[in-house]
């Protein structure tokens, strides 16, 4: 699996495995174990997913050298702020059975994320985090963070799929060499994406599924992706994207699918902001 270099020189895989909405601990553990056995070396979780312990258990059970795994987690809105972020980070390390993270992210652009960033900068300088970044930050919040602190985020994890390609945001991020990482690359199955006529037709040319076409499109755009599945055959299928290359014509056709509007998380909706602030969890 190819890698991409972050703005601090750290290299990360372009394809990883996500565990959002895998709430059953046993299922999560087995899915992560299958992913590691398949060859994935980037695992993405978050404090508010409630499955960090399962991810940590799977890593231990896999026998994979910790140094080979690029491990990601996130601090939730309820734990933003300098001191609370430090406490949340320590709990995350404990849950994951590790003494460092490869990437730590601010999960949402809400709450006291400026103070969280200050704490994260300290952990980064101490070597307890190899890279720091954000999730769901649009240009205004992102530039505010950049201009307010010393360290530029290395990653912005965003909703990104054929129907919502965030072209303007990605252009702005490129100016600061901030790596895009796509969550929900399959749009959580919306708009019947797996049976989309165009994606299916492109896939037939290469003997690949629509899901593989989407991941390859992201891959060729140097966009990291963290697809999720609990089905072993899908986990393995999603990983097999190294053996074909989409033509420039196919890439352009997928670019034309962009609707320019979120299907999952409208981060600027007041109702959505209220909903997110009301999410509470016990870590």
PDB file of C-alpha atoms in Angstrom:
ATOM      1  CA  UNK A   1       0.000   0.000   0.000  1.00  0.00           C
ATOM      2  CA  UNK A   2       1.378   3.390  -1.040  1.00  0.00           C
ATOM      3  CA  UNK A   3       1.889   6.138   1.494  1.00  0.00           C
ATOM      4  CA  UNK A   4       1.621   9.913   1.513  1.00  0.00           C
ATOM      5  CA  UNK A   5       3.908  12.276   3.415  1.00  0.00           C
ATOM      6  CA  UNK A   6       2.390  14.683   5.920  1.00  0.00           C
ATOM      7  CA  UNK A   7       3.650  18.239   6.369  1.00  0.00           C
ATOM      8  CA  UNK A   8       5.884  17.105   9.239  1.00  0.00           C
ATOM      9  CA  UNK A   9       7.582  14.383   7.174  1.00  0.00           C
ATOM     10  CA  UNK A  10       5.626  11.458   8.664  1.00  0.00           C
ATOM     11  CA  UNK A  11       4.359   8.960   6.097  1.00  0.00           C
ATOM     12  CA  UNK A  12       0.899   7.411   6.399  1.00  0.00           C
ATOM     13  CA  UNK A  13      -0.888   4.714   4.373  1.00  0.00           C
ATOM     14  CA  UNK A  14      -3.410   5.977   1.838  1.00  0.00           C
ATOM     15  CA  UNK A  15      -5.860   3.284   2.876  1.00  0.00           C
ATOM     16  CA  UNK A  16      -6.890   2.465   6.425  1.00  0.00           C
ATOM     17  CA  UNK A  17      -9.706   0.842   8.359  1.00  0.00           C
ATOM     18  CA  UNK A  18     -12.409   2.722  10.278  1.00  0.00           C
ATOM     19  CA  UNK A  19     -14.603   1.520  13.136  1.00  0.00           C
ATOM     20  CA  UNK A  20     -17.315   4.194  13.347  1.00  0.00           C
ATOM     21  CA  UNK A  21     -20.689   2.739  14.425  1.00  0.00           C
ATOM     22  CA  UNK A  22     -19.239  -0.686  15.293  1.00  0.00           C
ATOM     23  CA  UNK A  23     -20.715  -0.646  18.788  1.00  0.00           C
ATOM     24  CA  UNK A  24     -20.537  -4.373  19.546  1.00  0.00           C
ATOM     25  CA  UNK A  25     -17.134  -4.841  21.203  1.00  0.00           C
ATOM     26  CA  UNK A  26     -16.633  -8.402  20.016  1.00  0.00           C
ATOM     27  CA  UNK A  27     -17.591  -7.540  16.445  1.00  0.00           C
ATOM     28  CA  UNK A  28     -15.284  -4.517  16.496  1.00  0.00           C
ATOM     29  CA  UNK A  29     -12.379  -6.536  17.842  1.00  0.00           C
ATOM     30  CA  UNK A  30     -12.835  -9.249  15.220  1.00  0.00           C
ATOM     31  CA  UNK A  31     -13.199  -6.710  12.400  1.00  0.00           C
ATOM     32  CA  UNK A  32      -9.994  -4.900  13.350  1.00  0.00           C
ATOM     33  CA  UNK A  33      -8.214  -8.239  13.690  1.00  0.00           C
ATOM     34  CA  UNK A  34      -9.384  -9.237  10.203  1.00  0.00           C
ATOM     35  CA  UNK A  35      -8.226  -5.875   8.841  1.00  0.00           C
ATOM     36  CA  UNK A  36      -4.763  -6.253  10.342  1.00  0.00           C
ATOM     37  CA  UNK A  37      -4.477  -9.823   9.087  1.00  0.00           C
ATOM     38  CA  UNK A  38      -5.522  -8.614   5.631  1.00  0.00           C
ATOM     39  CA  UNK A  39      -2.731  -6.045   5.579  1.00  0.00           C
ATOM     40  CA  UNK A  40      -4.275  -2.770   6.738  1.00  0.00           C
ATOM     41  CA  UNK A  41      -1.798  -0.770   8.772  1.00  0.00           C
ATOM     42  CA  UNK A  42      -3.843   2.334   9.574  1.00  0.00           C
ATOM     43  CA  UNK A  43      -6.666   2.001  12.112  1.00  0.00           C
ATOM     44  CA  UNK A  44      -9.029   4.885  12.914  1.00  0.00           C
ATOM     45  CA  UNK A  45     -11.147   5.127  16.059  1.00  0.00           C
ATOM     46  CA  UNK A  46     -12.374   7.874  18.423  1.00  0.00           C
ATOM     47  CA  UNK A  47     -13.192   8.329  22.072  1.00  0.00           C
ATOM     48  CA  UNK A  48     -16.891   8.881  21.342  1.00  0.00           C
ATOM     49  CA  UNK A  49     -17.171   5.685  19.256  1.00  0.00           C
ATOM     50  CA  UNK A  50     -16.996   3.691  22.470  1.00  0.00           C
ATOM     51  CA  UNK A  51     -14.770   1.013  20.930  1.00  0.00           C
ATOM     52  CA  UNK A  52     -11.207   2.078  21.678  1.00  0.00           C
ATOM     53  CA  UNK A  53     -10.800  -0.868  24.061  1.00  0.00           C
ATOM     54  CA  UNK A  54     -11.866  -3.304  21.348  1.00  0.00           C
ATOM     55  CA  UNK A  55      -9.377  -1.759  18.928  1.00  0.00           C
ATOM     56  CA  UNK A  56      -6.594  -2.042  21.503  1.00  0.00           C
ATOM     57  CA  UNK A  57      -7.492  -5.664  22.236  1.00  0.00           C
ATOM     58  CA  UNK A  58      -7.442  -6.516  18.519  1.00  0.00           C
ATOM     59  CA  UNK A  59      -4.008  -4.971  18.065  1.00  0.00           C
ATOM     60  CA  UNK A  60      -2.661  -6.994  20.987  1.00  0.00           C
ATOM     61  CA  UNK A  61      -4.262 -10.178  19.712  1.00  0.00           C
ATOM     62  CA  UNK A  62      -2.973  -9.660  16.169  1.00  0.00           C
ATOM     63  CA  UNK A  63       0.657  -9.857  17.203  1.00  0.00           C
ATOM     64  CA  UNK A  64       1.411  -7.044  14.746  1.00  0.00           C
ATOM     65  CA  UNK A  65       4.320  -4.862  15.802  1.00  0.00           C
ATOM     66  CA  UNK A  66       2.855  -1.635  17.192  1.00  0.00           C
ATOM     67  CA  UNK A  67       5.408   0.370  15.200  1.00  0.00           C
ATOM     68  CA  UNK A  68       3.896  -0.975  11.981  1.00  0.00           C
ATOM     69  CA  UNK A  69       0.434   0.392  12.812  1.00  0.00           C
ATOM     70  CA  UNK A  70      -0.613   3.992  12.234  1.00  0.00           C
ATOM     71  CA  UNK A  71      -3.143   4.413  15.040  1.00  0.00           C
ATOM     72  CA  UNK A  72      -5.638   7.293  15.085  1.00  0.00           C
ATOM     73  CA  UNK A  73      -8.071   8.555  17.707  1.00  0.00           C
ATOM     74  CA  UNK A  74      -9.949  11.767  18.458  1.00  0.00           C
ATOM     75  CA  UNK A  75     -11.027  14.037  21.292  1.00  0.00           C
ATOM     76  CA  UNK A  76     -14.778  14.725  21.474  1.00  0.00           C
ATOM     77  CA  UNK A  77     -16.544  18.053  22.073  1.00  0.00           C
ATOM     78  CA  UNK A  78     -17.283  17.273  25.747  1.00  0.00           C
ATOM     79  CA  UNK A  79     -13.545  16.924  26.363  1.00  0.00           C
ATOM     80  CA  UNK A  80     -12.309  20.019  24.562  1.00  0.00           C
ATOM     81  CA  UNK A  81     -10.243  22.403  26.647  1.00  0.00           C
ATOM     82  CA  UNK A  82      -6.654  22.169  27.827  1.00  0.00           C
ATOM     83  CA  UNK A  83      -6.992  20.048  30.950  1.00  0.00           C
ATOM     84  CA  UNK A  84      -9.919  17.932  29.770  1.00  0.00           C
ATOM     85  CA  UNK A  85      -8.123  17.072  26.539  1.00  0.00           C
ATOM     86  CA  UNK A  86      -5.093  15.924  28.506  1.00  0.00           C
ATOM     87  CA  UNK A  87      -7.286  13.662  30.630  1.00  0.00           C
ATOM     88  CA  UNK A  88      -9.140  12.305  27.601  1.00  0.00           C
ATOM     89  CA  UNK A  89      -5.855  11.598  25.818  1.00  0.00           C
ATOM     90  CA  UNK A  90      -4.561   9.546  28.750  1.00  0.00           C
ATOM     91  CA  UNK A  91      -7.808   7.528  28.816  1.00  0.00           C
ATOM     92  CA  UNK A  92      -7.490   6.902  25.088  1.00  0.00           C
ATOM     93  CA  UNK A  93      -3.940   5.595  25.493  1.00  0.00           C
ATOM     94  CA  UNK A  94      -5.115   3.320  28.289  1.00  0.00           C
ATOM     95  CA  UNK A  95      -8.031   2.021  26.220  1.00  0.00           C
ATOM     96  CA  UNK A  96      -5.801   1.340  23.231  1.00  0.00           C
ATOM     97  CA  UNK A  97      -3.049  -0.246  25.365  1.00  0.00           C
ATOM     98  CA  UNK A  98      -0.373   1.983  23.889  1.00  0.00           C
ATOM     99  CA  UNK A  99       1.939   4.730  25.100  1.00  0.00           C
ATOM    100  CA  UNK A 100       1.647   6.946  22.021  1.00  0.00           C
ATOM    101  CA  UNK A 101      -0.667   7.776  19.113  1.00  0.00           C
ATOM    102  CA  UNK A 102       0.353   8.205  15.517  1.00  0.00           C
ATOM    103  CA  UNK A 103      -2.371  10.770  14.890  1.00  0.00           C
ATOM    104  CA  UNK A 104      -4.650  12.579  17.327  1.00  0.00           C
ATOM    105  CA  UNK A 105      -7.521  14.685  16.001  1.00  0.00           C
ATOM    106  CA  UNK A 106      -9.990  17.270  17.259  1.00  0.00           C
ATOM    107  CA  UNK A 107     -13.230  15.536  16.325  1.00  0.00           C
ATOM    108  CA  UNK A 108     -15.442  18.582  15.735  1.00  0.00           C
ATOM    109  CA  UNK A 109     -14.842  22.332  15.258  1.00  0.00           C
ATOM    110  CA  UNK A 110     -16.856  23.125  18.380  1.00  0.00           C
ATOM    111  CA  UNK A 111     -16.192  23.711  22.049  1.00  0.00           C
ATOM    112  CA  UNK A 112     -12.847  25.015  23.301  1.00  0.00           C
ATOM    113  CA  UNK A 113     -10.830  23.433  20.511  1.00  0.00           C
ATOM    114  CA  UNK A 114      -8.171  26.151  20.675  1.00  0.00           C
ATOM    115  CA  UNK A 115      -7.161  25.036  24.167  1.00  0.00           C
ATOM    116  CA  UNK A 116      -7.319  21.417  23.034  1.00  0.00           C
ATOM    117  CA  UNK A 117      -4.884  22.256  20.246  1.00  0.00           C
ATOM    118  CA  UNK A 118      -2.485  23.802  22.750  1.00  0.00           C
ATOM    119  CA  UNK A 119      -2.499  20.560  24.757  1.00  0.00           C
ATOM    120  CA  UNK A 120      -2.030  18.520  21.587  1.00  0.00           C
ATOM    121  CA  UNK A 121       0.904  20.681  20.519  1.00  0.00           C
ATOM    122  CA  UNK A 122       2.566  19.884  23.851  1.00  0.00           C
ATOM    123  CA  UNK A 123       2.003  16.142  23.455  1.00  0.00           C
ATOM    124  CA  UNK A 124       3.356  16.375  19.919  1.00  0.00           C
ATOM    125  CA  UNK A 125       6.537  18.126  21.031  1.00  0.00           C
ATOM    126  CA  UNK A 126       6.973  15.507  23.768  1.00  0.00           C
ATOM    127  CA  UNK A 127       6.752  12.729  21.162  1.00  0.00           C
ATOM    128  CA  UNK A 128       3.587  11.203  22.580  1.00  0.00           C
ATOM    129  CA  UNK A 129       1.752  11.973  19.329  1.00  0.00           C
ATOM    130  CA  UNK A 130       3.494  11.652  15.985  1.00  0.00           C
ATOM    131  CA  UNK A 131       1.038  13.911  14.147  1.00  0.00           C
ATOM    132  CA  UNK A 132      -1.895  16.127  15.094  1.00  0.00           C
ATOM    133  CA  UNK A 133      -4.892  17.257  13.099  1.00  0.00           C
ATOM    134  CA  UNK A 134      -8.592  17.977  12.962  1.00  0.00           C
ATOM    135  CA  UNK A 135     -11.876  16.617  11.633  1.00  0.00           C
ATOM    136  CA  UNK A 136     -14.715  18.402   9.871  1.00  0.00           C
ATOM    137  CA  UNK A 137     -13.008  21.793   9.863  1.00  0.00           C
ATOM    138  CA  UNK A 138     -14.229  24.072   7.065  1.00  0.00           C
ATOM    139  CA  UNK A 139     -11.992  26.845   5.674  1.00  0.00           C
ATOM    140  CA  UNK A 140     -12.937  29.547   8.204  1.00  0.00           C
ATOM    141  CA  UNK A 141     -12.313  27.416  11.309  1.00  0.00           C
ATOM    142  CA  UNK A 142      -9.229  25.857   9.751  1.00  0.00           C
ATOM    143  CA  UNK A 143      -7.560  29.163   8.910  1.00  0.00           C
ATOM    144  CA  UNK A 144      -8.467  30.513  12.353  1.00  0.00           C
ATOM    145  CA  UNK A 145      -6.720  27.549  13.974  1.00  0.00           C
ATOM    146  CA  UNK A 146      -3.663  27.938  11.739  1.00  0.00           C
ATOM    147  CA  UNK A 147      -3.295  31.658  12.450  1.00  0.00           C
ATOM    148  CA  UNK A 148      -3.828  31.201  16.205  1.00  0.00           C
ATOM    149  CA  UNK A 149      -1.167  28.556  16.886  1.00  0.00           C
ATOM    150  CA  UNK A 150       2.345  27.504  16.026  1.00  0.00           C
ATOM    151  CA  UNK A 151       1.698  24.099  14.452  1.00  0.00           C
ATOM    152  CA  UNK A 152      -0.325  23.693  11.266  1.00  0.00           C
ATOM    153  CA  UNK A 153      -2.645  20.664  11.318  1.00  0.00           C
ATOM    154  CA  UNK A 154      -1.205  17.709   9.433  1.00  0.00           C
ATOM    155  CA  UNK A 155      -4.585  16.145   8.578  1.00  0.00           C
ATOM    156  CA  UNK A 156      -8.199  17.238   8.163  1.00  0.00           C
ATOM    157  CA  UNK A 157     -10.538  14.240   8.220  1.00  0.00           C
ATOM    158  CA  UNK A 158     -13.695  15.162   6.300  1.00  0.00           C
ATOM    159  CA  UNK A 159     -16.815  13.774   4.664  1.00  0.00           C
ATOM    160  CA  UNK A 160     -15.549  13.027   1.168  1.00  0.00           C
ATOM    161  CA  UNK A 161     -17.049  10.722  -1.455  1.00  0.00           C
ATOM    162  CA  UNK A 162     -18.059  10.945  -5.143  1.00  0.00           C
ATOM    163  CA  UNK A 163     -21.235  12.887  -4.300  1.00  0.00           C
ATOM    164  CA  UNK A 164     -19.441  15.394  -2.044  1.00  0.00           C
ATOM    165  CA  UNK A 165     -15.859  16.078  -3.045  1.00  0.00           C
ATOM    166  CA  UNK A 166     -15.050  19.232  -1.027  1.00  0.00           C
ATOM    167  CA  UNK A 167     -13.000  20.712  -3.880  1.00  0.00           C
ATOM    168  CA  UNK A 168     -12.797  24.252  -2.479  1.00  0.00           C
ATOM    169  CA  UNK A 169     -11.792  23.026   0.968  1.00  0.00           C
ATOM    170  CA  UNK A 170      -9.165  20.700  -0.500  1.00  0.00           C
ATOM    171  CA  UNK A 171      -7.685  23.566  -2.524  1.00  0.00           C
ATOM    172  CA  UNK A 172      -7.356  25.646   0.624  1.00  0.00           C
ATOM    173  CA  UNK A 173      -5.829  22.706   2.506  1.00  0.00           C
ATOM    174  CA  UNK A 174      -3.290  22.182  -0.270  1.00  0.00           C
ATOM    175  CA  UNK A 175      -1.960  25.706   0.322  1.00  0.00           C
ATOM    176  CA  UNK A 176      -0.924  24.621   3.826  1.00  0.00           C
ATOM    177  CA  UNK A 177      -0.040  21.038   2.877  1.00  0.00           C
ATOM    178  CA  UNK A 178      -2.820  19.617   5.060  1.00  0.00           C
ATOM    179  CA  UNK A 179      -3.612  16.021   4.122  1.00  0.00           C
ATOM    180  CA  UNK A 180      -7.280  15.207   3.409  1.00  0.00           C
ATOM    181  CA  UNK A 181      -8.605  11.960   4.875  1.00  0.00           C
ATOM    182  CA  UNK A 182     -12.016  10.731   3.754  1.00  0.00           C
ATOM    183  CA  UNK A 183     -14.449   9.398   6.318  1.00  0.00           C
ATOM    184  CA  UNK A 184     -17.536   7.684   4.901  1.00  0.00           C
ATOM    185  CA  UNK A 185     -15.927   7.269   1.458  1.00  0.00           C
ATOM    186  CA  UNK A 186     -18.986   5.233   0.454  1.00  0.00           C
ATOM    187  CA  UNK A 187     -21.395   7.980   1.611  1.00  0.00           C
ATOM    188  CA  UNK A 188     -22.718   5.476   4.164  1.00  0.00           C
ATOM    189  CA  UNK A 189     -24.460   3.699   1.290  1.00  0.00           C
ATOM    190  CA  UNK A 190     -26.681   6.666   0.439  1.00  0.00           C
ATOM    191  CA  UNK A 191     -27.976   7.359  -3.076  1.00  0.00           C
ATOM    192  CA  UNK A 192     -27.622   3.625  -3.769  1.00  0.00           C
ATOM    193  CA  UNK A 193     -23.920   4.277  -4.312  1.00  0.00           C
ATOM    194  CA  UNK A 194     -22.886   0.622  -4.497  1.00  0.00           C
ATOM    195  CA  UNK A 195     -25.235   0.130  -7.451  1.00  0.00           C
ATOM    196  CA  UNK A 196     -24.586   3.480  -9.072  1.00  0.00           C
ATOM    197  CA  UNK A 197     -24.697   2.944 -12.834  1.00  0.00           C
ATOM    198  CA  UNK A 198     -21.556   4.933 -13.647  1.00  0.00           C
ATOM    199  CA  UNK A 199     -19.447   3.411 -10.876  1.00  0.00           C
ATOM    200  CA  UNK A 200     -20.663  -0.075 -11.791  1.00  0.00           C
ATOM    201  CA  UNK A 201     -19.804   0.447 -15.465  1.00  0.00           C
ATOM    202  CA  UNK A 202     -16.336   1.691 -14.606  1.00  0.00           C
ATOM    203  CA  UNK A 203     -15.841  -1.262 -12.278  1.00  0.00           C
ATOM    204  CA  UNK A 204     -16.741  -3.780 -14.974  1.00  0.00           C
ATOM    205  CA  UNK A 205     -13.842  -2.551 -17.102  1.00  0.00           C
ATOM    206  CA  UNK A 206     -11.394  -3.596 -14.413  1.00  0.00           C
ATOM    207  CA  UNK A 207     -13.240  -6.509 -12.838  1.00  0.00           C
ATOM    208  CA  UNK A 208     -13.759  -4.449  -9.691  1.00  0.00           C
ATOM    209  CA  UNK A 209     -16.688  -3.430  -7.482  1.00  0.00           C
ATOM    210  CA  UNK A 210     -18.067   0.084  -7.163  1.00  0.00           C
ATOM    211  CA  UNK A 211     -16.510   0.269  -3.683  1.00  0.00           C
ATOM    212  CA  UNK A 212     -13.087  -0.568  -5.083  1.00  0.00           C
ATOM    213  CA  UNK A 213     -13.530   2.049  -7.816  1.00  0.00           C
ATOM    214  CA  UNK A 214     -14.324   4.713  -5.194  1.00  0.00           C
ATOM    215  CA  UNK A 215     -11.314   3.812  -3.088  1.00  0.00           C
ATOM    216  CA  UNK A 216      -9.061   3.764  -6.140  1.00  0.00           C
ATOM    217  CA  UNK A 217     -10.378   7.199  -7.180  1.00  0.00           C
ATOM    218  CA  UNK A 218      -9.468   8.561  -3.754  1.00  0.00           C
ATOM    219  CA  UNK A 219      -6.122   6.756  -3.859  1.00  0.00           C
ATOM    220  CA  UNK A 220      -5.183   8.286  -7.203  1.00  0.00           C
ATOM    221  CA  UNK A 221      -6.109  11.719  -5.840  1.00  0.00           C
ATOM    222  CA  UNK A 222      -3.735  11.151  -2.888  1.00  0.00           C
ATOM    223  CA  UNK A 223      -6.679  11.279  -0.489  1.00  0.00           C
ATOM    224  CA  UNK A 224      -6.380   8.887   2.452  1.00  0.00           C
ATOM    225  CA  UNK A 225      -9.515   6.855   3.193  1.00  0.00           C
ATOM    226  CA  UNK A 226     -10.798   4.840   6.148  1.00  0.00           C
ATOM    227  CA  UNK A 227     -13.626   2.584   4.904  1.00  0.00           C
ATOM    228  CA  UNK A 228     -15.550   0.551   7.469  1.00  0.00           C
ATOM    229  CA  UNK A 229     -17.052  -2.914   7.253  1.00  0.00           C
ATOM    230  CA  UNK A 230     -17.833  -5.768   9.619  1.00  0.00           C
ATOM    231  CA  UNK A 231     -17.898  -8.354   6.824  1.00  0.00           C
ATOM    232  CA  UNK A 232     -14.563 -10.171   6.318  1.00  0.00           C
ATOM    233  CA  UNK A 233     -15.057 -10.512   2.570  1.00  0.00           C
ATOM    234  CA  UNK A 234     -15.726  -6.769   2.222  1.00  0.00           C
ATOM    235  CA  UNK A 235     -12.785  -5.861   4.418  1.00  0.00           C
ATOM    236  CA  UNK A 236     -10.532  -7.912   2.152  1.00  0.00           C
ATOM    237  CA  UNK A 237     -12.157  -6.643  -1.054  1.00  0.00           C
ATOM    238  CA  UNK A 238     -11.704  -3.001  -0.046  1.00  0.00           C
ATOM    239  CA  UNK A 239      -8.009  -3.622   0.430  1.00  0.00           C
ATOM    240  CA  UNK A 240      -7.495  -4.949  -3.109  1.00  0.00           C
ATOM    241  CA  UNK A 241      -7.089  -1.703  -5.025  1.00  0.00           C
ATOM    242  CA  UNK A 242      -3.394  -1.857  -5.873  1.00  0.00           C
ATOM    243  CA  UNK A 243      -3.772  -3.991  -8.988  1.00  0.00           C
ATOM    244  CA  UNK A 244      -5.576  -1.566 -11.312  1.00  0.00           C
ATOM    245  CA  UNK A 245      -5.437   2.086 -12.344  1.00  0.00           C
ATOM    246  CA  UNK A 246      -8.380   4.241 -13.339  1.00  0.00           C
ATOM    247  CA  UNK A 247      -7.977   6.056 -16.657  1.00  0.00           C
ATOM    248  CA  UNK A 248      -8.018   9.845 -16.760  1.00  0.00           C
ATOM    249  CA  UNK A 249     -11.399   9.629 -18.478  1.00  0.00           C
ATOM    250  CA  UNK A 250     -12.812   7.496 -15.661  1.00  0.00           C
ATOM    251  CA  UNK A 251     -11.370   9.882 -13.080  1.00  0.00           C
ATOM    252  CA  UNK A 252     -13.065  12.832 -14.794  1.00  0.00           C
ATOM    253  CA  UNK A 253     -16.390  11.016 -14.918  1.00  0.00           C
ATOM    254  CA  UNK A 254     -16.258  10.447 -11.173  1.00  0.00           C
ATOM    255  CA  UNK A 255     -15.260  14.094 -10.609  1.00  0.00           C
ATOM    256  CA  UNK A 256     -18.464  15.065 -12.441  1.00  0.00           C
ATOM    257  CA  UNK A 257     -20.576  13.168  -9.878  1.00  0.00           C
ATOM    258  CA  UNK A 258     -19.985  15.870  -7.271  1.00  0.00           C
ATOM    259  CA  UNK A 259     -23.214  17.453  -6.021  1.00  0.00           C
ATOM    260  CA  UNK A 260     -21.408  19.965  -3.830  1.00  0.00           C
ATOM    261  CA  UNK A 261     -23.571  19.253  -0.812  1.00  0.00           C
ATOM    262  CA  UNK A 262     -23.123  17.091   2.280  1.00  0.00           C
ATOM    263  CA  UNK A 263     -25.219  13.949   2.517  1.00  0.00           C
ATOM    264  CA  UNK A 264     -24.278  13.032   6.072  1.00  0.00           C
ATOM    265  CA  UNK A 265     -22.982  15.874   8.253  1.00  0.00           C
ATOM    266  CA  UNK A 266     -23.909  19.479   7.534  1.00  0.00           C
ATOM    267  CA  UNK A 267     -21.431  21.013   9.934  1.00  0.00           C
ATOM    268  CA  UNK A 268     -22.919  24.505   9.438  1.00  0.00           C
ATOM    269  CA  UNK A 269     -26.489  23.526  10.357  1.00  0.00           C
ATOM    270  CA  UNK A 270     -27.546  24.957  13.722  1.00  0.00           C
ATOM    271  CA  UNK A 271     -29.643  21.884  14.463  1.00  0.00           C
ATOM    272  CA  UNK A 272     -26.642  19.679  13.745  1.00  0.00           C
ATOM    273  CA  UNK A 273     -24.400  21.735  16.014  1.00  0.00           C
ATOM    274  CA  UNK A 274     -26.940  21.385  18.826  1.00  0.00           C
ATOM    275  CA  UNK A 275     -27.239  17.640  18.227  1.00  0.00           C
ATOM    276  CA  UNK A 276     -23.485  17.121  18.317  1.00  0.00           C
ATOM    277  CA  UNK A 277     -23.079  19.155  21.495  1.00  0.00           C
ATOM    278  CA  UNK A 278     -25.692  16.942  23.177  1.00  0.00           C
ATOM    279  CA  UNK A 279     -23.807  13.727  22.473  1.00  0.00           C
ATOM    280  CA  UNK A 280     -22.277  12.508  25.729  1.00  0.00           C
ATOM    281  CA  UNK A 281     -20.431   9.275  26.459  1.00  0.00           C
ATOM    282  CA  UNK A 282     -18.602   7.518  29.239  1.00  0.00           C
ATOM    283  CA  UNK A 283     -15.042   6.801  28.176  1.00  0.00           C
TER     284      UNK A 283
END
